[in-house]
Amino acid sequence: MKIALIGNGAIAKLVTQFCATHANLTIVGALGLASDTVSVGQHSLVYTIADLLAFKPDMVVECAGHAAVKECAGPVLAAGLDFVIVSTGSLADAALWDSVQAAAAKSTGRVKLVAGALPGVDALSAGKLAGLTKVTLRSAKPPKAWKGTPAEKTHDLDAITTRTVIFSGNARKAALTFPKNANVAATAALAGLGFEATTVELVADPGVTQNVHHLEAEGAFGSLSLKINANPSPDNPKTSHMAALSIMRLLENEATAIVI
Ligand SMILES: NC(=O)c1ccc[n+]([C@@H]2O[C@H](COP(=O)([O-])OP(=O)(O)OC[C@H]3O[C@@H](n4cnc5c(N)ncnc54)[C@H](O)[C@@H]3O)[C@@H](O)[C@H]2O)c1
């Protein structure tokens, strides 16, 4: 399978290394920004989506950020290709989500949203088929990890010594207010009850050293409570290693006879 990447950063590097060990998975090229001058792999870098599609990939994998989803979803789907999205937080923008759904409906390609750092997407989306009544996501990080976000305006992050909720609201507001932390909340919403009915709590916790995501759901299936203590990516402390691993899992499922 020929794969084109969008992005040349931490996730792209891990996915590239993984594909190098799989005979069925070949990275044919990657789309980057002008600042991406050295490829993370043996493949070439290009700077327009048209040049990326000229590699004639079977599938395009976004591992770049919200702007890349907005810029590339239309052309990739218009070319009839599957589009894998890891920056799911971009889809909290209702207009973008509508346009992605419309483009996918007209395309022979499909949009594939990976679980990223959220645990239990399989159980959540299966539970949804029998009806969900409640979905809550609590995401905790060390206080300093919230620097550079709107939490800086509402809280003195350096002074936090106990577990402190810095945001509570629905997944839409969480994703739009904290775009750099939006992906997990958006994935929970998309797999489960939607952006309005999914409750999100963002927490500054001096007692944690990793990103901790705790998903709770209730419905006709029963209830679930899943927590991940996510280690950072080797090359980007802001990105959970799981984000790249979930793309690798998807690619492995695409390339093998038995899917799990
Ligand atoms: N779903 C999840 O749980 C989850 C978790 C972590 C990260 N993510 C998403 O993955 C993205 C990539 O993570 P990373 O750690 O590899 O980031 P990174 O900063 O290491 O790399 C991003 C790469 O994408 C390129 N890029 C940025 N905007 C682009 C655009 N518009 N077009 C083309 N290339 C562009 C950058 O130049 C860089 O090469 C994050 O921005 C985030 O949205 C999702």
PDB file of C-alpha atoms in Angstrom, residues 15 54 203:
ATOM      1  CA  VAL A  15       4.896   6.233  11.322  1.00  0.00           C
ATOM      2  CA  ALA A  54       0.933  13.305  -7.891  1.00  0.00           C
ATOM      3  CA  VAL A 203      -7.618  19.480  34.948  1.00  0.00           C
TER       4      VAL A 203
END
